[in-house]
Tab-separated table of C-alpha atoms in Angstrom:
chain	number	residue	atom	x	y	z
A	24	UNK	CA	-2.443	-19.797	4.425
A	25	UNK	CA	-1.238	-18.729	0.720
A	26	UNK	CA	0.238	-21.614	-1.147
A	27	UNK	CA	-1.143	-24.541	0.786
A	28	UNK	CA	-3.934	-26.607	0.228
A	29	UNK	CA	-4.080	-29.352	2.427
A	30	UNK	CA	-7.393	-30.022	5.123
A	31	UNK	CA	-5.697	-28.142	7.744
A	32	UNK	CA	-5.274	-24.853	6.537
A	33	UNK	CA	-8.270	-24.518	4.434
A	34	UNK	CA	-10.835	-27.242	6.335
A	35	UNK	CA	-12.726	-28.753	3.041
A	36	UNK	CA	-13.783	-31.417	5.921
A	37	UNK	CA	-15.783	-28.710	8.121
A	38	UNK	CA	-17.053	-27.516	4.934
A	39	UNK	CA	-18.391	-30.387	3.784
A	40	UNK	CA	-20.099	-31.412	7.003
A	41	UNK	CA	-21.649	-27.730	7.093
A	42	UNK	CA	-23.101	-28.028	3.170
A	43	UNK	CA	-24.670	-31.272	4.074
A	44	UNK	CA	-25.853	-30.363	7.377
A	45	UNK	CA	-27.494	-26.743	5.686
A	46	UNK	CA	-28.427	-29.398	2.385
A	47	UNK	CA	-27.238	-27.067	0.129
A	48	UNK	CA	-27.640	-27.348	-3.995
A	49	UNK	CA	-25.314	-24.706	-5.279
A	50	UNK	CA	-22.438	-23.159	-3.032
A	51	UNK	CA	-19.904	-20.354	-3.734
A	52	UNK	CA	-16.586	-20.241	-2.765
A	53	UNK	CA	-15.393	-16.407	-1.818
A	54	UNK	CA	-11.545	-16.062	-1.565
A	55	UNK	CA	-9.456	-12.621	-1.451
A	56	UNK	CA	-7.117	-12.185	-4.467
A	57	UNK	CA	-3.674	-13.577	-2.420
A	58	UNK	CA	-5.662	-17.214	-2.181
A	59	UNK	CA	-7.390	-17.371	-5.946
A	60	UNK	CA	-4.299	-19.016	-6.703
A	61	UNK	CA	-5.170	-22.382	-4.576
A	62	UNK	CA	-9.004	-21.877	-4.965
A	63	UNK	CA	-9.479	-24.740	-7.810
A	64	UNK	CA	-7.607	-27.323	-5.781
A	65	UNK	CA	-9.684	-25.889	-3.004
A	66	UNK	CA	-12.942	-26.703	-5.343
A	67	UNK	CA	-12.207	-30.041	-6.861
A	68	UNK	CA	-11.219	-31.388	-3.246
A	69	UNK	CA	-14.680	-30.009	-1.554
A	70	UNK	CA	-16.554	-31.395	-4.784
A	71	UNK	CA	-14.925	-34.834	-4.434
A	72	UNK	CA	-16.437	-34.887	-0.881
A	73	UNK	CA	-19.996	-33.596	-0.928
A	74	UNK	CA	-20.492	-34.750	-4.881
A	75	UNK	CA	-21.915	-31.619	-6.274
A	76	UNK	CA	-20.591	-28.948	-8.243
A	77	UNK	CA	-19.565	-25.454	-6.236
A	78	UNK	CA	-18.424	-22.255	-7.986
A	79	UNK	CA	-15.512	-19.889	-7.237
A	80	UNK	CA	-16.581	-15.602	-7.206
A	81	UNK	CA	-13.546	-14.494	-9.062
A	82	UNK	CA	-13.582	-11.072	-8.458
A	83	UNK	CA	-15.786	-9.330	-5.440
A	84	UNK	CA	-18.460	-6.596	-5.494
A	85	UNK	CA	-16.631	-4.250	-2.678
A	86	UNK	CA	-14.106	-5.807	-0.193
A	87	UNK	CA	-13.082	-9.139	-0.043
A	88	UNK	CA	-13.763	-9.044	3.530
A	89	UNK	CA	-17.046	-8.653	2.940
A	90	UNK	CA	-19.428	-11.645	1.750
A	91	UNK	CA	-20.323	-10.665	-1.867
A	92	UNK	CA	-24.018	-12.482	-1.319
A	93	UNK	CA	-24.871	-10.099	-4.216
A	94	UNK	CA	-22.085	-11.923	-6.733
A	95	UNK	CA	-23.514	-15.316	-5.075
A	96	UNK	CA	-26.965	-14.890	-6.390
A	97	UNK	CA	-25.859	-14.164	-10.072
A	98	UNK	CA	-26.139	-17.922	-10.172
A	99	UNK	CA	-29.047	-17.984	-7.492
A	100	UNK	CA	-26.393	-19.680	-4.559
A	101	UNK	CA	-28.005	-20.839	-1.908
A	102	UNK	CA	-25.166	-20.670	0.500
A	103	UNK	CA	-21.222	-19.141	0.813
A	104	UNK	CA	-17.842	-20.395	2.073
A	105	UNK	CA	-16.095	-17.334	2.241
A	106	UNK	CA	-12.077	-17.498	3.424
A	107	UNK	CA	-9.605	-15.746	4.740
A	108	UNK	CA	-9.259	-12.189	6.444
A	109	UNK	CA	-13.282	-11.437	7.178
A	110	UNK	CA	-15.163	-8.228	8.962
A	111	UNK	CA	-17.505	-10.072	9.898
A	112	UNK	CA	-20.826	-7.634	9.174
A	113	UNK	CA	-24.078	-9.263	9.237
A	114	UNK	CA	-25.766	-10.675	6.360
A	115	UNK	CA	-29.510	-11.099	5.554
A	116	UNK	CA	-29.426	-13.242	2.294
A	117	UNK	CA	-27.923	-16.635	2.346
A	118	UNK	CA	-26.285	-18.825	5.103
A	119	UNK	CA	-22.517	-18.417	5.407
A	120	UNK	CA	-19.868	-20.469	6.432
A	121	UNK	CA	-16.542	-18.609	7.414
A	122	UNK	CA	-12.706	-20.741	6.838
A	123	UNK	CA	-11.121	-17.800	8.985
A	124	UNK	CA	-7.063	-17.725	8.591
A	125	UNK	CA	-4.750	-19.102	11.499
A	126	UNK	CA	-1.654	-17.604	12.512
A	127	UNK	CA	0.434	-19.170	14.701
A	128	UNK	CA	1.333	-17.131	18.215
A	129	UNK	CA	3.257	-17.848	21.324
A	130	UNK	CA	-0.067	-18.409	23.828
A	131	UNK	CA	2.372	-18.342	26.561
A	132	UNK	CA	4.007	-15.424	26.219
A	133	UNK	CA	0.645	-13.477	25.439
A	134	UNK	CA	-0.863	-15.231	28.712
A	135	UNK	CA	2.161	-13.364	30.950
A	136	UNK	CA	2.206	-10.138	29.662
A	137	UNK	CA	-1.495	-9.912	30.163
A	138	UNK	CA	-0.395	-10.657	33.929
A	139	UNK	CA	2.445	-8.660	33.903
A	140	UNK	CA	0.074	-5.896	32.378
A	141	UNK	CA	-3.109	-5.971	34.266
A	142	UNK	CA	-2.330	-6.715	38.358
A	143	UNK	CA	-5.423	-6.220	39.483
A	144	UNK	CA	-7.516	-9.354	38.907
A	145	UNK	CA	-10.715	-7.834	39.707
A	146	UNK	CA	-9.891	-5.260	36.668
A	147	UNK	CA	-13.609	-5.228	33.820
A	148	UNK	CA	-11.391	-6.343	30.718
A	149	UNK	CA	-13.188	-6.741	27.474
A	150	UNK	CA	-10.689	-9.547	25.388
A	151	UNK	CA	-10.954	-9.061	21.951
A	152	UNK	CA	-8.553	-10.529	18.967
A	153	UNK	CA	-7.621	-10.664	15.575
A	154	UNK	CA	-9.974	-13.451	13.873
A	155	UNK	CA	-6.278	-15.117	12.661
A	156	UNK	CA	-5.967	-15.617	16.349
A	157	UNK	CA	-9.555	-17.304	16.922
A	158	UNK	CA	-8.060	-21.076	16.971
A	159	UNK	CA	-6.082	-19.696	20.213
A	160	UNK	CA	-8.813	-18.265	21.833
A	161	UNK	CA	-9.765	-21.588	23.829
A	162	UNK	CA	-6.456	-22.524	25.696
A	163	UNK	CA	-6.284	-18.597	26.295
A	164	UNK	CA	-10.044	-18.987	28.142
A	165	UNK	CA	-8.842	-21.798	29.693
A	166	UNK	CA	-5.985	-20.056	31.690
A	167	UNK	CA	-7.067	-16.456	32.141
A	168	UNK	CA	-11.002	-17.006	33.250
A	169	UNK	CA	-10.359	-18.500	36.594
A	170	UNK	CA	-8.105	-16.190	37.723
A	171	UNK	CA	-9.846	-13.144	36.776
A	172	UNK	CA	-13.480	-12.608	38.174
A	173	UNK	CA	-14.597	-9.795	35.683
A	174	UNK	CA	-12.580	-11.146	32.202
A	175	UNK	CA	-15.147	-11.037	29.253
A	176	UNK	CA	-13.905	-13.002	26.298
A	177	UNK	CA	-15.708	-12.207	22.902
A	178	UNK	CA	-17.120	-14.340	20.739
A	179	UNK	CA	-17.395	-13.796	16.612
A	180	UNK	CA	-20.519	-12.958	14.730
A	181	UNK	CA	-20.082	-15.894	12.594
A	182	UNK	CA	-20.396	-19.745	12.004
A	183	UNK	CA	-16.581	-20.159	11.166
A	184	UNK	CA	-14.088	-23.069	11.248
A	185	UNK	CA	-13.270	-22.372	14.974
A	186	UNK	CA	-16.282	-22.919	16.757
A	187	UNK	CA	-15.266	-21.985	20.468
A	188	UNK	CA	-15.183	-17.985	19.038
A	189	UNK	CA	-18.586	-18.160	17.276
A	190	UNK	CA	-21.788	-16.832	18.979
A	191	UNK	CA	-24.847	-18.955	19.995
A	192	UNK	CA	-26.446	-16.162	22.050
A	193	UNK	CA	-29.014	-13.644	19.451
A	194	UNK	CA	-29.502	-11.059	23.063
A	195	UNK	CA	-25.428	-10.444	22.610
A	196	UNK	CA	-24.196	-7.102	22.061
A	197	UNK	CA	-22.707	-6.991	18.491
A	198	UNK	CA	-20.406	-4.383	17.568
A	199	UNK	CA	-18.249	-4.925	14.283
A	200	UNK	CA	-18.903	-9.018	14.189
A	201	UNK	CA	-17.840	-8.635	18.125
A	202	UNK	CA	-20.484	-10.433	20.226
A	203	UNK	CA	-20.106	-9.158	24.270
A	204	UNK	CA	-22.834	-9.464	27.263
A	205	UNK	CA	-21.615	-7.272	29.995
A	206	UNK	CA	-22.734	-7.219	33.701
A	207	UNK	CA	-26.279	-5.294	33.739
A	208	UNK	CA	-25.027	-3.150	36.471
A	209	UNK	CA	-21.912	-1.475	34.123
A	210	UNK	CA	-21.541	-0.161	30.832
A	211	UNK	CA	-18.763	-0.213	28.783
A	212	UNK	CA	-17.332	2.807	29.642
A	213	UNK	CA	-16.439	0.718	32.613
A	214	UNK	CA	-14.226	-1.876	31.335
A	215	UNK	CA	-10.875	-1.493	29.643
A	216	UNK	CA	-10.575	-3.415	26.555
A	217	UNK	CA	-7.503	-5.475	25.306
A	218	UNK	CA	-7.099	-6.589	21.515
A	219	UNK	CA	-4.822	-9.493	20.840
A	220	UNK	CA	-3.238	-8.492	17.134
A	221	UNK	CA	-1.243	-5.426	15.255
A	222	UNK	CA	-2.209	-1.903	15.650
A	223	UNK	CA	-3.531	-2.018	12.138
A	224	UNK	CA	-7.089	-1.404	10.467
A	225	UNK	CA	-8.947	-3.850	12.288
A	226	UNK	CA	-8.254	-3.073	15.701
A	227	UNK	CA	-8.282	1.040	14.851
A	228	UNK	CA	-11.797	0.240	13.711
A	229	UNK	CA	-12.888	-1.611	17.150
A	230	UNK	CA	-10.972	0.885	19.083
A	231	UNK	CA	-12.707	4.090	17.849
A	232	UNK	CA	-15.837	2.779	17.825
A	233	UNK	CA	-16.028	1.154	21.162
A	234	UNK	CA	-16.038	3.648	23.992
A	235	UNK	CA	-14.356	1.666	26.827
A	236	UNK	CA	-12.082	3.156	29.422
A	237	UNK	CA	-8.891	2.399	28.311
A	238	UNK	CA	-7.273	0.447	25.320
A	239	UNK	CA	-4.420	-2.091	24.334
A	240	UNK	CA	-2.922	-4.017	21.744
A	241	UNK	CA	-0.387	-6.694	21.736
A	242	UNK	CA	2.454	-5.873	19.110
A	243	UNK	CA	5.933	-7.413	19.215
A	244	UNK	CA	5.448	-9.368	22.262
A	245	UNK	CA	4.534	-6.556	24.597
A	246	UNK	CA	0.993	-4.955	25.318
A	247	UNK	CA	0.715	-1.160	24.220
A	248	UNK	CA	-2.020	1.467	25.299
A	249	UNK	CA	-3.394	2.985	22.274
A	250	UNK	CA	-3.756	6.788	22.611
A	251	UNK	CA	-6.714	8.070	19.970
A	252	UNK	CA	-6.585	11.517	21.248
A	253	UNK	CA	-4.749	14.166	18.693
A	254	UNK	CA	-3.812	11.588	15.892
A	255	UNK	CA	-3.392	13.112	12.849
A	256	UNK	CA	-6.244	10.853	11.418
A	257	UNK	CA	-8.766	12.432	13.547
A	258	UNK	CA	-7.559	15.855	12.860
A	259	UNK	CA	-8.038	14.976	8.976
A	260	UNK	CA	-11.796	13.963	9.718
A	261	UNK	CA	-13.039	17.083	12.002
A	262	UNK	CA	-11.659	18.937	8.927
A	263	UNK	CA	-13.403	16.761	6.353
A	264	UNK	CA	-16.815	17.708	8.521
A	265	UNK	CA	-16.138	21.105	7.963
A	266	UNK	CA	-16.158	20.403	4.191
A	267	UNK	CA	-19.463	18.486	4.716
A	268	UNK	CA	-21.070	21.552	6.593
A	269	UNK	CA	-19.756	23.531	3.066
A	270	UNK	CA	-20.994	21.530	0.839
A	271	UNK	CA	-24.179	22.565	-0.977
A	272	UNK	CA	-24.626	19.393	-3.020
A	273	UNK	CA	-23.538	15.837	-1.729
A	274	UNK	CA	-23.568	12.125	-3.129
A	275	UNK	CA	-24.581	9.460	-1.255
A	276	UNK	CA	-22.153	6.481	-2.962
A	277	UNK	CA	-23.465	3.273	-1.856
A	278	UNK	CA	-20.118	0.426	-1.768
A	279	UNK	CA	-22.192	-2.284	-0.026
A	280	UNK	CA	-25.591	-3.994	-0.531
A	281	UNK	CA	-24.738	-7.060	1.441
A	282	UNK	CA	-24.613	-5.569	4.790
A	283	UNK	CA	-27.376	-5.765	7.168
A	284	UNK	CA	-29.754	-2.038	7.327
A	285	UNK	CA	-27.679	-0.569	4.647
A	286	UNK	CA	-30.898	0.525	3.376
A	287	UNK	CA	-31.819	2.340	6.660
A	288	UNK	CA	-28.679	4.460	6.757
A	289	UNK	CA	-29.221	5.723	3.098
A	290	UNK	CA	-32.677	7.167	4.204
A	291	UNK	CA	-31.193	8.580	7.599
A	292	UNK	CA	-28.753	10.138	5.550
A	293	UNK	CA	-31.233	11.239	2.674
A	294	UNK	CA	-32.638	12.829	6.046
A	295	UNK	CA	-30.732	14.776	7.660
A	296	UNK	CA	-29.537	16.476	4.421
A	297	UNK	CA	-33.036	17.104	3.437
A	298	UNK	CA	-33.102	19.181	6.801
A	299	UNK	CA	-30.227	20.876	6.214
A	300	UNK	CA	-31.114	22.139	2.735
A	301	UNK	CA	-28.025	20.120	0.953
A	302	UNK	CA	-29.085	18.312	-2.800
A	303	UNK	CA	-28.114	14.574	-2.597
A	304	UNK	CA	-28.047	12.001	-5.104
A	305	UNK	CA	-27.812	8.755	-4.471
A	306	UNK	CA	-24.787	6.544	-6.902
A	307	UNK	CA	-23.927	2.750	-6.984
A	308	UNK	CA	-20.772	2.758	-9.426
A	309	UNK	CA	-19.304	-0.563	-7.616
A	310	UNK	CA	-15.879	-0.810	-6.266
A	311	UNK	CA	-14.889	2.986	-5.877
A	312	UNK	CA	-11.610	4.649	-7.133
A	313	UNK	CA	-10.897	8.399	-7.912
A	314	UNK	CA	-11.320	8.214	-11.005
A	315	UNK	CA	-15.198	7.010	-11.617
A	316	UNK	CA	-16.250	9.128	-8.957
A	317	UNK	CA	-14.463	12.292	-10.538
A	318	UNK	CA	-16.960	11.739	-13.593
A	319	UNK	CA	-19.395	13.997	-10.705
A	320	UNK	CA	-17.320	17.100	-10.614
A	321	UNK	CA	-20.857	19.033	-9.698
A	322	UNK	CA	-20.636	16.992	-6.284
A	323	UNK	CA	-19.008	18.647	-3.296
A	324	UNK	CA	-18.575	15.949	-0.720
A	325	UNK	CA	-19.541	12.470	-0.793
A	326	UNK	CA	-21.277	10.176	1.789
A	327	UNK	CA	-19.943	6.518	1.254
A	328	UNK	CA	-21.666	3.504	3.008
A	329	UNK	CA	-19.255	0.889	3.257
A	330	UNK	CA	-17.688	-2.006	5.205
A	331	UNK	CA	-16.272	-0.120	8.146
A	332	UNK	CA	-12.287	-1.204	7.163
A	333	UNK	CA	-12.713	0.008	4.209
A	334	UNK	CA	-9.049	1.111	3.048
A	335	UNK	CA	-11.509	4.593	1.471
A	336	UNK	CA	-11.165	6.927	4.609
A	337	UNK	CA	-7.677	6.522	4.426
A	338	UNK	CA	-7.420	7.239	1.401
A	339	UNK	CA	-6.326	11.229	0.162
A	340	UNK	CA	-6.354	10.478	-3.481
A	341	UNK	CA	-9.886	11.435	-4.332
A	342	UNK	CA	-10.419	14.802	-5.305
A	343	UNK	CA	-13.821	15.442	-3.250
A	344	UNK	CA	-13.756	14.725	0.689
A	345	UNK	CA	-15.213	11.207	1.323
A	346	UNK	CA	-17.407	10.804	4.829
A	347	UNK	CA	-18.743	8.476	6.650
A	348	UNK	CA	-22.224	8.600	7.846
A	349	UNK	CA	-21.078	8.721	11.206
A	350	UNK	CA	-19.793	12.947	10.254
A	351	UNK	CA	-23.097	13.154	8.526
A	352	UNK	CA	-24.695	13.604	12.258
A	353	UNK	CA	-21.286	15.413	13.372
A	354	UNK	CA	-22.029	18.175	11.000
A	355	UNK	CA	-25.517	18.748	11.263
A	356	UNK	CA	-26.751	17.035	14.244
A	357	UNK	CA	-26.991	19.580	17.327
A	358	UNK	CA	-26.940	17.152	20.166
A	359	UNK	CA	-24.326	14.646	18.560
A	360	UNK	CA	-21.047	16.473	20.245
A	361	UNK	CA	-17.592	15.563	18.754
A	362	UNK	CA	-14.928	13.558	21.060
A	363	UNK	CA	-12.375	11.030	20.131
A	364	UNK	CA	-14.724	7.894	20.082
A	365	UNK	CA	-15.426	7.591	16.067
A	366	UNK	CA	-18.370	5.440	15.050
A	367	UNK	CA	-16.779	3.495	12.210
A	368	UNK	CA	-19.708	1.013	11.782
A	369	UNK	CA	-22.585	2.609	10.789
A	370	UNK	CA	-25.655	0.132	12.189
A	371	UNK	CA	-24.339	1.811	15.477
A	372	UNK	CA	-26.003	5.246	14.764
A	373	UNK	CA	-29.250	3.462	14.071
A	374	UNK	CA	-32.282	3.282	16.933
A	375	UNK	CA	-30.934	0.170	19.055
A	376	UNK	CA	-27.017	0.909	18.075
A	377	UNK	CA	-25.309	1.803	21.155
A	378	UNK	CA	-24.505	5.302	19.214
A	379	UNK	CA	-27.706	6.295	18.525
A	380	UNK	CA	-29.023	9.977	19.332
A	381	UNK	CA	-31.957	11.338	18.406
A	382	UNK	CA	-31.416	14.088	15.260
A	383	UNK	CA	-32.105	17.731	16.177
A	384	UNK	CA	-31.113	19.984	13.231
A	385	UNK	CA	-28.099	22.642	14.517
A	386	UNK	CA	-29.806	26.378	13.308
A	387	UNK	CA	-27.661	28.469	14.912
A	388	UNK	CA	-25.486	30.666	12.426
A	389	UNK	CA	-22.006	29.972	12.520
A	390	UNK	CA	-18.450	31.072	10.703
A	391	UNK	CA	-17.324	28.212	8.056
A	392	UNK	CA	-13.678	27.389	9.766
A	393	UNK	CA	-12.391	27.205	5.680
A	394	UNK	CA	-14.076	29.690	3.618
A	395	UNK	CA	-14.665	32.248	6.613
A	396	UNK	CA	-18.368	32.146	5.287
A	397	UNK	CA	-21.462	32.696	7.372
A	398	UNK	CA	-23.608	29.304	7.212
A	399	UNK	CA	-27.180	28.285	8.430
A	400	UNK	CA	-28.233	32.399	7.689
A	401	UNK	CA	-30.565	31.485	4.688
A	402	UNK	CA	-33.805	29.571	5.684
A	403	UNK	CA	-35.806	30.869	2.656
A	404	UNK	CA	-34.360	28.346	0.238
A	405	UNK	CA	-35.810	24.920	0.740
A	406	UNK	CA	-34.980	21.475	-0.162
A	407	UNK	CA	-37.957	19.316	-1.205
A	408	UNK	CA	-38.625	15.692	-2.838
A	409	UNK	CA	-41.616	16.919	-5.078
A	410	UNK	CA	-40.712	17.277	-8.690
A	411	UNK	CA	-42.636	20.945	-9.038
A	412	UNK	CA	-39.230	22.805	-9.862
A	413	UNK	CA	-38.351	23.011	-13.602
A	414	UNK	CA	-35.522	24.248	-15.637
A	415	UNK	CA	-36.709	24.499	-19.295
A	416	UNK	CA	-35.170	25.468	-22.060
A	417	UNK	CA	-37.525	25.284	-25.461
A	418	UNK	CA	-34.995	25.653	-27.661
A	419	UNK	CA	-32.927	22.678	-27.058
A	420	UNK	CA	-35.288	20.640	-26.080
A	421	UNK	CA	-33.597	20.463	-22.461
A	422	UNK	CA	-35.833	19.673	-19.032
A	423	UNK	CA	-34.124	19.521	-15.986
A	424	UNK	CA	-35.330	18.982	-12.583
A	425	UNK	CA	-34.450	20.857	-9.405
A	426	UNK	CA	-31.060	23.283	-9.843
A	427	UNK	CA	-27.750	21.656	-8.243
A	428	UNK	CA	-26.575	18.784	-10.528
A	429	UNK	CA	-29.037	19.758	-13.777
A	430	UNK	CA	-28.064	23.489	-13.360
A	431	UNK	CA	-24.389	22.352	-13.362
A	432	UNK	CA	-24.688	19.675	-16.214
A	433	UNK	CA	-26.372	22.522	-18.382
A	434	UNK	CA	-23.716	25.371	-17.891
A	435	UNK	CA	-20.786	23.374	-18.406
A	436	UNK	CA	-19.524	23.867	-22.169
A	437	UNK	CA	-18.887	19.602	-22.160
A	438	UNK	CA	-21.964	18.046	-22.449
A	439	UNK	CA	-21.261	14.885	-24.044
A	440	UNK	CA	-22.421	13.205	-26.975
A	441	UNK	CA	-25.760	15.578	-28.417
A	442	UNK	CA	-28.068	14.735	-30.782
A	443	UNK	CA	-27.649	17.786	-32.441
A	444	UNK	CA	-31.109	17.307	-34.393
A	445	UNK	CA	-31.730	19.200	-37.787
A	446	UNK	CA	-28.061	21.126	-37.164
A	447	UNK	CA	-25.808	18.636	-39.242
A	448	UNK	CA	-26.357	17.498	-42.330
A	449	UNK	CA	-27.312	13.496	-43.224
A	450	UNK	CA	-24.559	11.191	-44.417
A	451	UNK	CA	-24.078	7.522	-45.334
A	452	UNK	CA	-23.313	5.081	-42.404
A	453	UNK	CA	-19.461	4.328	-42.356
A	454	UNK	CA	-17.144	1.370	-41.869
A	455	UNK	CA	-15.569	2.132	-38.304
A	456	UNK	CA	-12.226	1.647	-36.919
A	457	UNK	CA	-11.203	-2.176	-36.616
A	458	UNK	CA	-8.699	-3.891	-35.524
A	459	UNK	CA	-6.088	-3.825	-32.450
A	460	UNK	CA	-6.930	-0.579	-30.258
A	461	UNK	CA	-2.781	0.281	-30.701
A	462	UNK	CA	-3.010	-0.109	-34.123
A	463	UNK	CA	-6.535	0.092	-35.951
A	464	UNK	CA	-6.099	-1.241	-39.227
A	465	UNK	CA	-8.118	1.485	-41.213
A	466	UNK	CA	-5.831	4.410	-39.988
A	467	UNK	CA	-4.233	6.000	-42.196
A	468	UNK	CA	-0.574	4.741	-40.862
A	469	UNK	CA	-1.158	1.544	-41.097
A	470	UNK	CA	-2.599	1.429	-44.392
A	471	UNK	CA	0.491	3.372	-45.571
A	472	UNK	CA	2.772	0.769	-44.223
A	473	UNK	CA	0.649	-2.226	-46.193
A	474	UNK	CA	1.194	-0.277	-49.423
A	475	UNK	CA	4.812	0.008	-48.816
């Protein structure tokens, strides 16, 4: 897709016909950072056709699978185009229009290992795929369905380029931009489920989430069961939840606000803390890296909500462990039991998410598997949302509520820039340092140099 910009690859013709058919005024154009470099041509070719102006997002609130509505309505959009590699999480805001990638793949070969693979042709097989495989997805259907009776193709949460994969049906299951109906008599625990692509984030995302019986990929030409249990990921995360069950104060770091009941989570989350005694605070510091979110050293763990591939989980560069909210009910929800299914997206712990379980807090005492601490043993302490606790201090003129992060932020010998009012004497405002940052021209280097 990178470096071409002909109608093919990139469909300005299905893009026009969708901003006239949606009469849009102002659209946006979303591409990931590989594509910016064809996204003018892209522009000026989609502008000749519909005759008004669109605008490019050059840089993206969180992922750039994720459609940045919140960029979008800088210039109050009233629709996005967004292109290439997409997750597909619902939106509430504006209409979109998704120019998913195509990657070319033998259809033949893929249609007999999938014979060669699964014999039985009465087998429940859930048939999902990479979205750079969508524009296959049709001749597949066309010679797989009829020869087996309990095949369920899915279809993509989305209004995209390739409109065989795109879902017309609002009563579907939707899982991860996967729309599924299944036969009312099973559940999914009955089927096995087979993902045409890599064994790479995408697919590691569907697989963990979705509990079905069995599951394979197709990598290198051949079709591979994927074994979850013992990975070393999911050793890293049970001891991440331990951290989490640690923790005394915790930050909820919100990295979306353009999916769908993102709101909802945050207050589940607020929650379930809240019953467990643990401070929270709530940050939005955009897209997150180490370093801005090591400006909260008073902050044990963190709770992110994010785009379920986001690269974060993998990540073991931060300095704090980084959950998902998924662990948040692991730790501290008594009837949630751990197993190797992982709920990556979190709309799925919601009511109505096939994940959901109602929240009992755990109370029993227990050993801390890390600090060989007892936990749950102090019930006198309790958390509450009223602002009736005060930490004063006359002298400096200092009021801070509560006692994890203020009580923290005031013992620390760092504070910042203080007013220091009354304690330094008054002088005359100063010129300041100007110039190049490498080489301010009112230091006392360079104004030796200018003399010599």
């Amino acid at each position: 897709m990178n470096g071409v910009t002909d109608d093919d690859v990139y469909d300005v013709d299905k893009c026009s016909k969708w901003i006239n058919a949606h009469n849009l005024n102002k659209v946006c154009l979303q591409f990931p950072d590989n594509l910016l470099p064809d996204s003018v041509e892209v522009a000026l070719q989609l502008e000749n056709r519909i005759k008004k102006k669109v605008y490019i997002l050059g840089d993206t609130s969180c992922g750039s699978c994720c459609v940045d509505e919140i960029a979008a309505q800088h210039i109050n959009a009233d629709g996005i185009i967004h292109f290439g590699h997409a997750c597909l999480n619902p939106t509430v805001r504006l209409p979109v229009f998704h120019v998913l990638p195509k990657k070319e793949i033998d259809t033949t070969e893929v249609i007999n290992k999938f014979k060669l693979s699964f014999v039985d042709r009465s087998e429940r097989i859930l048939f999902f795929y990479d979205v750079t495989y969508a524009h296959k997805i049709e001749n597949i259907h066309k010679m797989l369905n009829p020869i087996y009776e309990n095949l369920v193709f899915t279809l993509l949460n989305c209004t995209s380029n390739t409109v065989f994969t795109d879902n017309k049906d609002d009563s579907s299951t939707i899982i991860l931009g996967r729309c599924f109906k299944l036969d009312k008599a099973h559940k999914i625990e009955d089927y096995i489920a087979f993902f045409l692509g890599n064994n790479e984030k995408t697919f590691v995302t569907l697989a963990m989430t979705i509990p079905a019986k069995k599951w394979y990929y197709f990598e290198n030409n051949n079709i591979v069961e994927y074994e979850a249990l013992n990975t070393p990921w999911l050793k890293r995360r049970r001891f991440l939840v331990e951290k989490l069950k640690d923790a005394k104060v915790v930050g909820i770091v919100v990295a979306t606000l353009g999916i769908k009941d993102y709101l909802k989570i945050i207050t589940m989350v607020k929650r379930v803390l809240k019953e467990k005694n643990k401070k929270s605070y709530i940050l939005s510091v955009g897209k997150i890296n180490p370093t801005k979110l090591a400006n909260f050293p008073e902050i044990d763990a963190f709770v992110v909500i994010t785009c379920p591939e986001n690269e974060i989980y993998d990540s073991r560069e931060f300095l704090k462990p980084m959950l998902m909210p998924y662990e948040v009910e692991l730790a501290f929800n008594s009837l949630r039991e751990c197993y190797t299914q992982y709920c990556m997206d979190f709309r799925q712990i919601l009511p109505d998410g096939i994940n959901y379980i109602n929240f009992k807090a755990s109370t029993d005492s227990d050993v801390s598997l890390i600090t060989g601490k007892l936990r749950n043993c102090d019930e006198s302490t309790l958390c509450t949302n009223e602002m009736n606790t005060l930490v004063i201090n006359n002298s400096s003129g200092v009021v801070a509520i509560g006692k994890a992060g203020a009580e923290f932020l005031y013992n620390r010998s760092w504070k910042g820039v203080e007013q220091r009012l009354g304690k330094d004497a008054v002088h005359s405002a100063e010129i300041g340092r100007y110039g190049l940052p490498s080489c301010y021209e009112n230091e006392p280097i360079s104004i030796k140099k200018d003399k010599d």
